[in-house]
Amino acid sequence: MGGFFWVAGAVAGRQIYKYFANPAFLAPALFPLFFFVAFAGGLTRVGDVPGFDYAPGYIAFQYVWALLQAVAMGGAFTGFSIAGDFENGFARRLLLAAKNRSGIILGYTIASLVRVTVTGALVTVIALVVGIPISGGFDLFGLIGLAALVNVAATLFGAGVAMLLRTQQAGPVIRTPIFMVLFLAPVFVPLNLLQGWLQTIARLNPFTTVLDAARGFLAGEPTSALPAYGIGFALVLVFALWALYGLRRAERVGS
Amino acid sequence: MGRRGGIEVENLVRVFRKGPRAVDGISLAVEPGEIYGFLGPNGAGKSTTVLMLTTLLPPTSGTARVAGYDVVKEGPQVRATIGAALQEAALDQFLTGRDHLHLQGALHGLPRLERRKRGEELLQRVGLSEAADRKVRGYSGGMKRRLDLALALVHRPSILFLDEPTTGLDPQSRSALWAEVSRLAREDGVTVFLTTQYLEEADVLADRVGIIDHGHIVAEDTPEALKAEIGRPSVEATPMDPKERDAVARALGRFGEEIPAQPGAVSVRLDRGDLADVVRALDAEDLKVSNLRLDEPSLNDVFLEKTGRSLEGAGDPEAEEA
């Protein structure tokens, strides 16, 4: 693995330093916070609708989605950073110095995880302030584990796109599919209350299983935890290969 | 060539999709500790060659070994051995000079203490100690170039690639960089592969020069040998009255073949006679000149001889490199 880990460490160190030197690193949390504050407040009565059977309540129901959205967007924003590094030429320095270039991908991924630790914590603190329950069987590790997998998968997806396109124009190509996957799931009401095409798509969307499992962890009643983790690991694997493909393409065309 | 310090290139080709044949079968060898100047106009293939030798771009065909390692099959070993300062300094505007050195050291796996020590040493050597903690976005072009050079040296490479390192620098910064490059080769035994479009730079710095044009190496030797190959000086005369240009051309034409000259001037490569003979010939025909100059052969003359064009202004923007 000659150089793999020290390259990863160097790349992660630079990214993390940059995040904490610039408050803009909190940007991935802004959208989820907006949705959370706006909808969890305005739609609280949805919790009274017959068929809504999520015990911790509507705010907690929304919090889980906001958290997963924050960590997924954290991955997307890391993709934007990678695209920026290619566009302004800095990636060339990394490729030139890295004995093992695959370590570059790991470095960005580690930095992304560190970033969403902060943004995820921010979302959680605000959720606690507005009243999600902290009693009951809250399975913190199960929830954090799923959030980490979502972040890593989104980061690797973004890295692959960024390295293929090597321009900041990659932004919409990274963001749009992530948004679609996030929103075509039971965002505001449980799956059984969705109707028509949206319910069909949500049922087919693998993110629905992840979201259900995460909500189950928060409720202290884990449901479909194993399939959710299976989907999470599978996505990480697929997008790791995708990111490596992007890296090899960047190497072939001369970044 | 052994596994230390040199470069060996054979029939290296790079073709860009829907683009030019940027490098078209070049072969060259650079000895360990040598400064090799790669001279050519914009778009000649210099930077593309450097990108291939530094493993940033795979060749379409041909082979290249750097420090004994194949650039395609042994990229990691090549990268561990070389340092490179490319045409546009790849710097992060939000990091300081010191941050960059720390990052570069980390990428090369230097232990933390060594990273710090080496960083201080290099900052001092390139004269950036005082600016070390300033963000790079506030650096001048010269400072960025010096930082880029320092970054290329962090891991003590045995081969250094410098792609047009003095483009855009003021004369003082250029001289300082030349001095440092010379010192690296003479004192530290670093092999330097230097691309440039400046004749003077190649002449002053390089032990040997390869002249590239349209992806081909058209000449290669020491600067002295290349100039000696041309052999003959040239005379350039600017008539005082522009209407007498043709008459001056006829007078000078008796001494040799006309070659491209400054606007309004006439220049010939001296095949016979010397400057005194030219003055006498102009006097005899009562032709007055505002300027008369004898030029010893330069690398530009070598380029002219080999390609039929002057190096200055010979760039082909359409064929700009990767």
XYZ file of C-alpha atoms in Angstrom:
577
model
C 0.000 0.000 0.000
C 3.080 2.198 -0.493
C 2.010 5.746 0.207
C -1.731 5.076 0.242
C -2.347 6.142 3.817
C 0.079 9.039 3.991
C -1.388 10.450 0.772
C -4.879 10.028 2.253
C -3.747 11.707 5.468
C -2.198 14.634 3.624
C -5.249 15.215 1.416
C -7.631 14.885 4.374
C -5.490 17.218 6.475
C -5.599 19.951 3.849
C -9.355 19.648 3.332
C -10.135 19.638 7.035
C -7.862 22.623 7.636
C -9.665 24.489 4.865
C -13.104 23.601 6.246
C -12.339 24.939 9.665
C -10.621 28.032 8.306
C -13.776 28.983 6.432
C -17.288 29.056 7.941
C -18.694 28.192 4.494
C -17.970 24.576 5.359
C -21.298 24.612 7.231
C -23.147 25.237 3.954
C -24.261 21.605 3.512
C -26.245 21.944 6.739
C -28.175 25.025 5.645
C -30.657 23.330 3.300
C -31.543 20.534 5.711
C -31.885 23.021 8.534
C -34.186 25.151 6.435
C -36.348 22.163 5.542
C -36.303 20.921 9.072
C -37.241 24.196 10.708
C -39.799 25.092 8.043
C -41.530 21.746 7.644
C -41.118 20.171 11.052
C -42.690 23.312 12.510
C -45.344 23.891 9.881
C -46.377 20.294 9.351
C -46.422 19.073 12.963
C -50.126 18.277 12.636
C -49.219 15.593 10.101
C -48.328 13.560 13.163
C -52.040 13.461 14.013
C -53.086 12.038 10.644
C -54.504 8.510 10.873
C -51.880 6.081 9.659
C -48.963 8.145 10.961
C -47.558 5.667 13.427
C -44.070 6.945 14.224
C -43.938 6.941 17.994
C -41.297 9.641 18.665
C -43.438 12.166 16.765
C -43.315 14.270 13.661
C -40.303 16.423 14.593
C -38.177 13.315 15.139
C -39.549 11.901 11.870
C -38.294 15.010 10.046
C -35.022 15.180 11.977
C -33.809 11.842 10.615
C -34.397 12.945 7.050
C -32.740 16.305 7.712
C -29.719 14.552 9.193
C -29.358 12.193 6.233
C -29.838 15.080 3.838
C -27.098 17.037 5.642
C -24.617 14.177 5.429
C -25.486 13.429 1.798
C -25.071 17.085 0.871
C -21.778 17.078 2.753
C -20.646 14.406 0.310
C -21.912 16.447 -2.642
C -20.045 19.534 -1.439
C -16.856 17.495 -1.187
C -17.441 16.558 -4.824
C -17.668 20.286 -5.635
C -14.311 20.817 -3.879
C -12.698 18.047 -5.906
C -14.054 19.513 -9.139
C -12.660 22.891 -8.079
C -9.238 21.374 -7.424
C -9.197 19.928 -10.923
C -10.406 23.141 -12.517
C -7.834 25.358 -10.814
C -4.997 22.890 -11.355
C -4.340 21.990 -7.725
C -5.258 18.365 -8.399
C -2.179 18.209 -10.603
C -0.019 18.815 -7.547
C -1.746 15.949 -5.742
C -1.427 13.597 -8.714
C 2.205 14.549 -9.186
C 3.224 14.010 -5.575
C 1.025 11.046 -4.686
C 2.903 7.797 -4.909
C -0.420 6.000 -4.582
C -3.123 8.114 -6.189
C -6.036 6.068 -4.837
C -5.135 7.571 -1.464
C -6.410 10.912 -2.792
C -9.962 9.534 -2.872
C -9.679 8.195 0.663
C -8.331 11.547 1.816
C -11.293 13.471 0.436
C -13.640 10.879 1.954
C -12.113 11.184 5.421
C -12.367 14.965 5.201
C -15.998 14.674 4.149
C -16.756 12.509 7.188
C -15.109 15.038 9.486
C -17.089 17.817 7.873
C -20.436 16.090 8.332
C -19.603 15.242 11.913
C -19.843 18.961 12.548
C -22.795 19.695 10.265
C -24.640 16.599 11.516
C -24.025 17.671 15.090
C -25.392 21.120 14.257
C -28.591 19.633 12.819
C -28.911 17.394 15.875
C -28.418 20.230 18.358
C -31.094 22.288 16.624
C -33.394 19.276 16.553
C -32.873 18.786 20.290
C -33.583 22.451 20.885
C -36.881 22.250 18.975
C -37.890 19.136 20.810
C -36.985 15.695 19.481
C -37.192 13.143 22.284
C -33.922 11.944 23.744
C -35.479 9.295 25.950
C -36.500 5.826 24.857
C -34.308 3.363 23.047
C -32.431 5.815 20.848
C -29.875 3.609 19.074
C -27.286 6.291 18.445
C -24.635 4.059 16.902
C -27.025 2.478 14.437
C -28.147 5.908 13.265
C -24.605 7.332 13.087
C -23.398 4.278 11.191
C -26.081 4.701 8.540
C -25.425 8.440 8.300
C -21.715 7.741 7.791
C -22.462 5.251 5.014
C -24.753 7.746 3.277
C -22.045 10.397 3.488
C -19.300 8.108 2.168
C -21.489 6.898 -0.705
C -22.439 10.468 -1.660
C -18.808 11.594 -1.418
C -17.574 8.774 -3.635
C -20.354 9.447 -6.144
C -19.405 13.134 -6.204
C -15.697 12.305 -6.460
C -16.314 10.102 -9.498
C -18.335 12.778 -11.289
C -15.841 15.513 -10.353
C -12.882 13.522 -11.659
C -14.697 12.642 -14.857
C -15.734 16.209 -15.646
C -12.838 18.044 -13.931
C -14.706 21.355 -13.903
C -16.990 23.132 -11.476
C -19.749 22.538 -14.014
C -19.869 19.111 -12.363
C -21.869 20.717 -9.527
C -25.381 20.176 -10.924
C -24.450 16.688 -12.139
C -23.478 15.773 -8.589
C -26.282 17.576 -6.795
C -29.296 16.677 -8.914
C -29.232 12.866 -8.561
C -28.558 13.167 -4.827
C -31.515 15.523 -4.420
C -33.741 13.216 -6.436
C -32.825 10.155 -4.376
C -33.370 12.106 -1.159
C -36.738 13.565 -2.158
C -38.202 10.515 -3.886
C -38.483 8.830 -0.506
C -40.971 9.129 2.366
C -39.748 12.592 3.318
C -42.806 14.241 4.881
C -45.072 11.266 5.594
C -44.493 7.518 6.029
C -44.497 5.294 2.946
C -47.980 3.951 3.692
C -49.428 7.463 3.442
C -47.872 8.186 0.060
C -49.997 7.590 -3.022
C -49.695 6.923 -6.724
C -46.414 7.186 -8.626
C -44.587 8.711 -5.685
C -45.333 5.706 -3.519
C -44.187 3.364 -6.304
C -40.926 5.226 -6.785
C -40.360 5.590 -3.050
C -40.889 1.869 -2.631
C -38.255 1.161 -5.287
C -35.842 3.796 -3.989
C -33.167 2.030 -1.884
C -32.818 5.190 0.184
C -36.314 4.522 1.567
C -35.006 1.416 3.337
C -32.077 3.409 4.757
C -34.418 6.188 5.911
C -36.850 3.717 7.511
C -34.025 1.982 9.333
C -32.582 5.273 10.547
C -36.002 6.346 11.839
C -36.305 2.935 13.478
C -32.987 3.478 15.277
C -34.185 6.842 16.587
C -37.405 5.237 17.792
C -35.473 2.496 19.537
C -37.261 -0.052 17.362
C -34.803 -0.947 14.589
C -36.584 -2.098 11.456
C -34.887 -3.375 8.320
C -31.503 -2.541 9.837
C -29.733 -5.350 8.037
C -31.079 -4.517 4.547
C -30.337 -0.853 5.191
C -26.733 -1.539 6.114
C -26.482 -3.931 3.175
C -27.682 -1.189 0.823
C -25.319 1.297 2.479
C -22.276 -0.917 2.075
C -23.275 -1.856 -1.472
C -23.580 1.820 -2.431
C -20.196 2.550 -0.899
C -18.649 -0.308 -2.864
C -20.265 0.675 -6.156
C -19.368 4.337 -5.781
C -15.825 3.492 -4.653
C -15.375 1.723 -7.989
C -17.034 4.688 -9.702
C -14.611 7.115 -8.014
C -11.628 4.955 -8.989
C -12.934 4.908 -12.559
C -13.117 8.711 -12.470
C -9.552 8.890 -11.158
C -8.229 6.589 -13.880
C -10.028 8.662 -16.518
C -8.464 11.825 -15.114
C -5.060 10.142 -15.260
C -5.595 9.038 -18.854
C -6.567 12.407 -20.246
C -3.997 14.336 -18.231
C -5.656 16.394 -15.534
C 21.149 3.886 -18.182
C 21.150 2.863 -14.541
C 18.441 3.459 -11.997
C 19.898 6.792 -10.915
C 19.321 10.263 -12.072
C 18.916 10.155 -15.873
C 16.168 10.299 -18.472
C 15.847 8.113 -21.544
C 13.159 8.681 -24.157
C 12.570 6.651 -27.294
C 10.084 7.467 -30.038
C 7.700 9.139 -27.649
C 4.390 10.099 -29.229
C 1.315 11.826 -27.876
C -1.732 12.311 -30.037
C -4.728 14.163 -28.640
C -8.156 13.083 -29.726
C -9.348 15.422 -32.477
C -6.190 17.378 -31.798
C -2.643 17.738 -32.997
C 0.108 15.151 -32.872
C 1.624 17.182 -30.046
C 4.736 15.048 -29.639
C 5.751 13.132 -32.705
C 8.335 10.456 -32.025
C 10.974 12.243 -29.987
C 14.044 10.468 -28.615
C 16.511 11.959 -26.171
C 18.788 11.060 -23.293
C 19.675 13.203 -20.308
C 22.668 12.236 -18.195
C 22.536 12.326 -14.408
C 23.463 15.769 -13.064
C 22.960 17.431 -16.434
C 20.832 20.512 -17.143
C 18.939 19.766 -20.324
C 17.243 22.710 -21.972
C 14.184 21.887 -24.040
C 13.728 24.883 -26.288
C 10.848 25.620 -28.595
C 7.999 28.016 -29.344
C 4.527 27.800 -27.815
C 2.728 24.674 -28.949
C 5.907 22.887 -30.000
C 5.315 19.957 -27.639
C 7.506 20.932 -24.677
C 4.858 20.839 -21.974
C 3.236 17.710 -23.347
C 6.636 16.001 -23.130
C 7.034 17.122 -19.512
C 3.541 15.896 -18.635
C 4.404 12.465 -20.023
C 7.775 12.295 -18.272
C 6.192 13.286 -14.958
C 3.450 10.610 -15.310
C 0.666 13.193 -15.614
C -0.199 12.108 -19.144
C 0.260 8.670 -20.674
C 2.111 8.530 -24.001
C 0.240 7.320 -27.067
C 3.294 5.229 -27.968
C 7.020 5.011 -27.344
C 8.890 4.557 -24.098
C 10.353 6.830 -21.488
C 12.425 5.920 -18.459
C 13.018 8.423 -15.706
C 15.661 7.510 -13.132
C 15.507 4.060 -14.695
C 11.767 3.675 -14.121
C 9.239 3.293 -16.907
C 6.807 6.234 -16.793
C 3.853 4.025 -17.712
C 4.520 0.865 -15.725
C 6.369 2.330 -12.753
C 4.584 5.644 -12.196
C 4.749 5.567 -8.369
C 8.534 5.028 -8.422
C 8.959 7.820 -10.959
C 6.901 10.210 -8.834
C 8.917 9.371 -5.741
C 12.124 10.286 -7.565
C 11.170 13.479 -9.373
C 10.176 17.004 -8.481
C 8.314 19.242 -10.872
C 7.369 22.879 -11.153
C 4.908 23.069 -14.003
C 3.983 25.993 -16.182
C 1.210 27.258 -13.944
C 2.091 26.973 -10.285
C -0.629 24.742 -8.811
C -1.155 26.503 -5.522
C -4.122 26.743 -3.170
C -4.972 30.421 -2.739
C -6.301 29.801 0.765
C -3.158 28.140 2.120
C 0.042 29.855 3.217
C 3.474 29.099 1.814
C 4.289 27.120 4.936
C 1.005 25.159 4.654
C 1.944 24.178 1.122
C 5.352 22.887 2.186
C 3.765 20.961 5.033
C 1.218 19.414 2.661
C 3.830 18.554 0.051
C 6.013 16.892 2.683
C 3.016 14.931 3.957
C 2.133 13.771 0.433
C 5.651 12.407 0.138
C 5.421 10.732 3.525
C 8.069 12.797 5.330
C 7.870 12.517 9.122
C 6.441 15.604 10.828
C 9.742 16.840 12.281
C 11.606 16.447 9.020
C 8.767 18.159 7.202
C 9.098 21.183 9.452
C 12.890 21.305 9.201
C 12.944 20.857 5.439
C 10.188 23.453 5.044
C 12.160 26.082 6.968
C 15.315 25.276 5.014
C 13.562 25.647 1.661
C 11.673 28.791 2.641
C 14.988 30.361 3.507
C 16.647 29.126 0.353
C 14.002 30.631 -1.933
C 13.736 33.811 0.133
C 10.196 33.321 1.388
C 10.803 33.040 5.139
C 9.126 36.348 5.879
C 6.123 35.627 3.661
C 5.787 32.012 4.824
C 2.668 32.610 6.894
C 0.855 34.709 4.338
C -1.858 33.213 2.175
C -0.621 32.469 -1.329
C -3.328 34.657 -2.909
C -1.260 37.655 -1.770
C 1.968 36.429 -3.392
C 3.433 38.014 -6.506
C 4.087 35.906 -9.601
C 7.759 35.622 -8.687
C 6.977 34.500 -5.137
C 4.608 31.844 -6.449
C 7.288 30.541 -8.800
C 9.828 30.389 -5.973
C 7.365 28.597 -3.727
C 6.605 26.167 -6.535
C 10.317 25.448 -6.882
C 10.632 24.909 -3.127
C 7.674 22.498 -3.234
C 9.314 20.543 -6.020
C 12.393 20.081 -3.832
C 10.745 19.036 -0.571
C 11.547 15.328 -0.886
C 15.063 15.865 -2.301
C 14.332 14.594 -5.820
C 17.193 13.459 -8.003
C 15.469 14.761 -11.152
C 13.776 18.122 -11.441
C 11.365 19.120 -14.207
C 10.910 22.842 -14.700
C 8.324 23.826 -17.287
C 8.972 27.399 -18.387
C 9.932 28.399 -14.856
C 10.721 32.033 -15.599
C 7.812 32.948 -17.858
C 6.362 36.213 -16.603
C 9.134 36.867 -14.086
C 10.985 40.156 -13.745
C 14.714 40.094 -14.608
C 15.794 40.020 -10.954
C 13.594 37.026 -10.092
C 14.707 35.321 -13.282
C 18.387 35.686 -12.393
C 17.757 34.403 -8.865
C 15.967 31.355 -10.219
C 18.731 30.661 -12.714
C 21.291 30.827 -9.910
C 19.305 28.370 -7.819
C 18.825 25.932 -10.710
C 22.561 26.047 -11.475
C 23.389 25.469 -7.833
C 21.051 22.473 -7.665
C 22.769 20.815 -10.586
C 26.356 21.714 -9.662
C 26.250 21.256 -5.904
C 23.444 18.767 -5.310
C 23.880 16.765 -8.512
C 20.204 17.153 -9.450
C 19.349 16.374 -13.071
C 17.315 19.253 -14.492
C 14.951 19.016 -17.441
C 14.078 22.600 -18.261
C 11.636 23.735 -20.915
C 11.859 27.286 -22.102
C 11.047 29.551 -24.974
C 13.765 31.969 -23.922
C 16.968 31.563 -25.916
C 19.060 33.274 -23.277
C 17.777 30.939 -20.583
C 18.760 27.848 -22.534
C 22.089 29.422 -23.454
C 22.975 30.418 -19.887
C 21.684 27.398 -18.012
C 21.720 24.309 -20.168
C 24.600 21.899 -20.596
C 22.791 20.584 -23.639
C 19.839 21.874 -25.591
C 17.177 20.025 -27.521
C 15.216 22.187 -29.948
C 11.660 21.025 -30.541
C 9.296 22.229 -33.229
C 5.919 20.781 -34.198
C 6.560 17.774 -31.948
C 9.944 16.912 -33.486
C 13.410 17.431 -32.087
C 15.142 19.350 -34.847
C 18.541 19.804 -33.179
C 20.300 18.647 -30.048
C 23.772 19.403 -28.673
C 25.565 21.813 -26.375
C 24.649 25.449 -27.053
C 28.217 26.113 -28.196
C 28.222 23.184 -30.616
C 24.838 24.137 -32.040
C 25.980 27.690 -32.643
C 29.297 26.522 -34.074
C 27.334 24.381 -36.497
C 25.824 27.549 -37.932
C 29.294 29.015 -37.830
C 28.865 32.313 -39.581
C 27.914 35.653 -38.070
C 25.258 37.853 -39.609
C 25.168 41.552 -40.386
C 22.041 43.659 -40.060
C 21.805 47.147 -41.551
C 18.964 49.650 -41.228
C 19.001 52.222 -44.049
C 18.611 55.824 -42.947
C 16.239 56.403 -45.849
C 13.675 53.597 -46.049
C 13.547 54.058 -49.826
C 17.120 52.782 -50.012
C 16.251 49.432 -48.490
C 16.484 47.583 -51.802
C 19.843 49.183 -52.603
C 21.180 48.197 -49.185
C 19.864 44.673 -49.730
C 21.724 44.489 -53.057
C 24.949 45.743 -51.463
C 24.741 43.288 -48.580
C 23.633 40.493 -50.884
C 27.167 40.293 -52.216
C 28.333 39.010 -48.845
C 25.822 36.258 -48.249
C 22.246 35.019 -48.206
C 19.537 37.345 -46.880
C 17.844 36.185 -43.703
C 14.809 37.550 -41.803
C 15.508 40.917 -40.160
C 13.836 43.581 -38.039
C 11.200 45.627 -39.916
C 12.916 48.067 -42.262
C 16.312 46.416 -41.878
C 18.314 44.049 -44.073
C 20.202 41.097 -42.648
C 22.577 38.653 -44.322
C 24.509 35.626 -43.097
C 28.133 36.392 -43.957
C 29.488 33.817 -46.421
C 32.397 36.003 -47.466
C 34.032 39.172 -46.175
C 33.667 40.765 -42.770
C 32.084 43.827 -41.200
C 34.745 46.153 -42.601
C 34.052 44.892 -46.120
C 30.345 45.545 -45.650
C 31.034 49.116 -44.444
C 33.284 49.750 -47.446
C 30.619 48.405 -49.836
C 27.923 50.655 -48.344
C 30.320 53.641 -48.487
C 31.170 52.920 -52.093
C 27.508 53.206 -53.037
C 26.945 56.195 -50.731
C 24.296 54.335 -48.753
C 23.752 55.738 -45.269
C 22.566 53.480 -42.469
C 21.187 54.400 -39.052
C 22.200 51.113 -37.512
C 24.724 48.462 -38.416
C 25.079 45.383 -36.276
C 27.234 42.269 -36.338
C 25.557 39.281 -34.658
C 27.400 36.174 -33.619
C 25.309 33.028 -34.175
C 22.637 32.503 -31.513
C 20.297 29.669 -30.705
C 17.679 31.623 -32.608
C 19.906 31.296 -35.679
C 20.084 27.577 -35.009
C 16.285 27.435 -34.830
C 16.050 29.497 -37.995
C 18.489 27.234 -39.788
C 16.642 24.081 -38.745
C 13.053 25.222 -39.203
C 13.210 28.160 -41.580
C 11.522 30.354 -38.961
C 12.673 32.587 -36.158
C 11.958 31.244 -32.661
C 10.512 34.591 -31.587
C 6.919 34.623 -32.733
C 7.082 31.083 -34.062
C 4.460 29.849 -31.590
C 1.372 28.185 -32.891
C -1.505 29.096 -30.617
C -3.759 26.623 -32.398
C -1.485 23.810 -31.331
C -1.348 24.845 -27.687
C -0.493 21.993 -25.436
C -2.298 20.095 -22.708
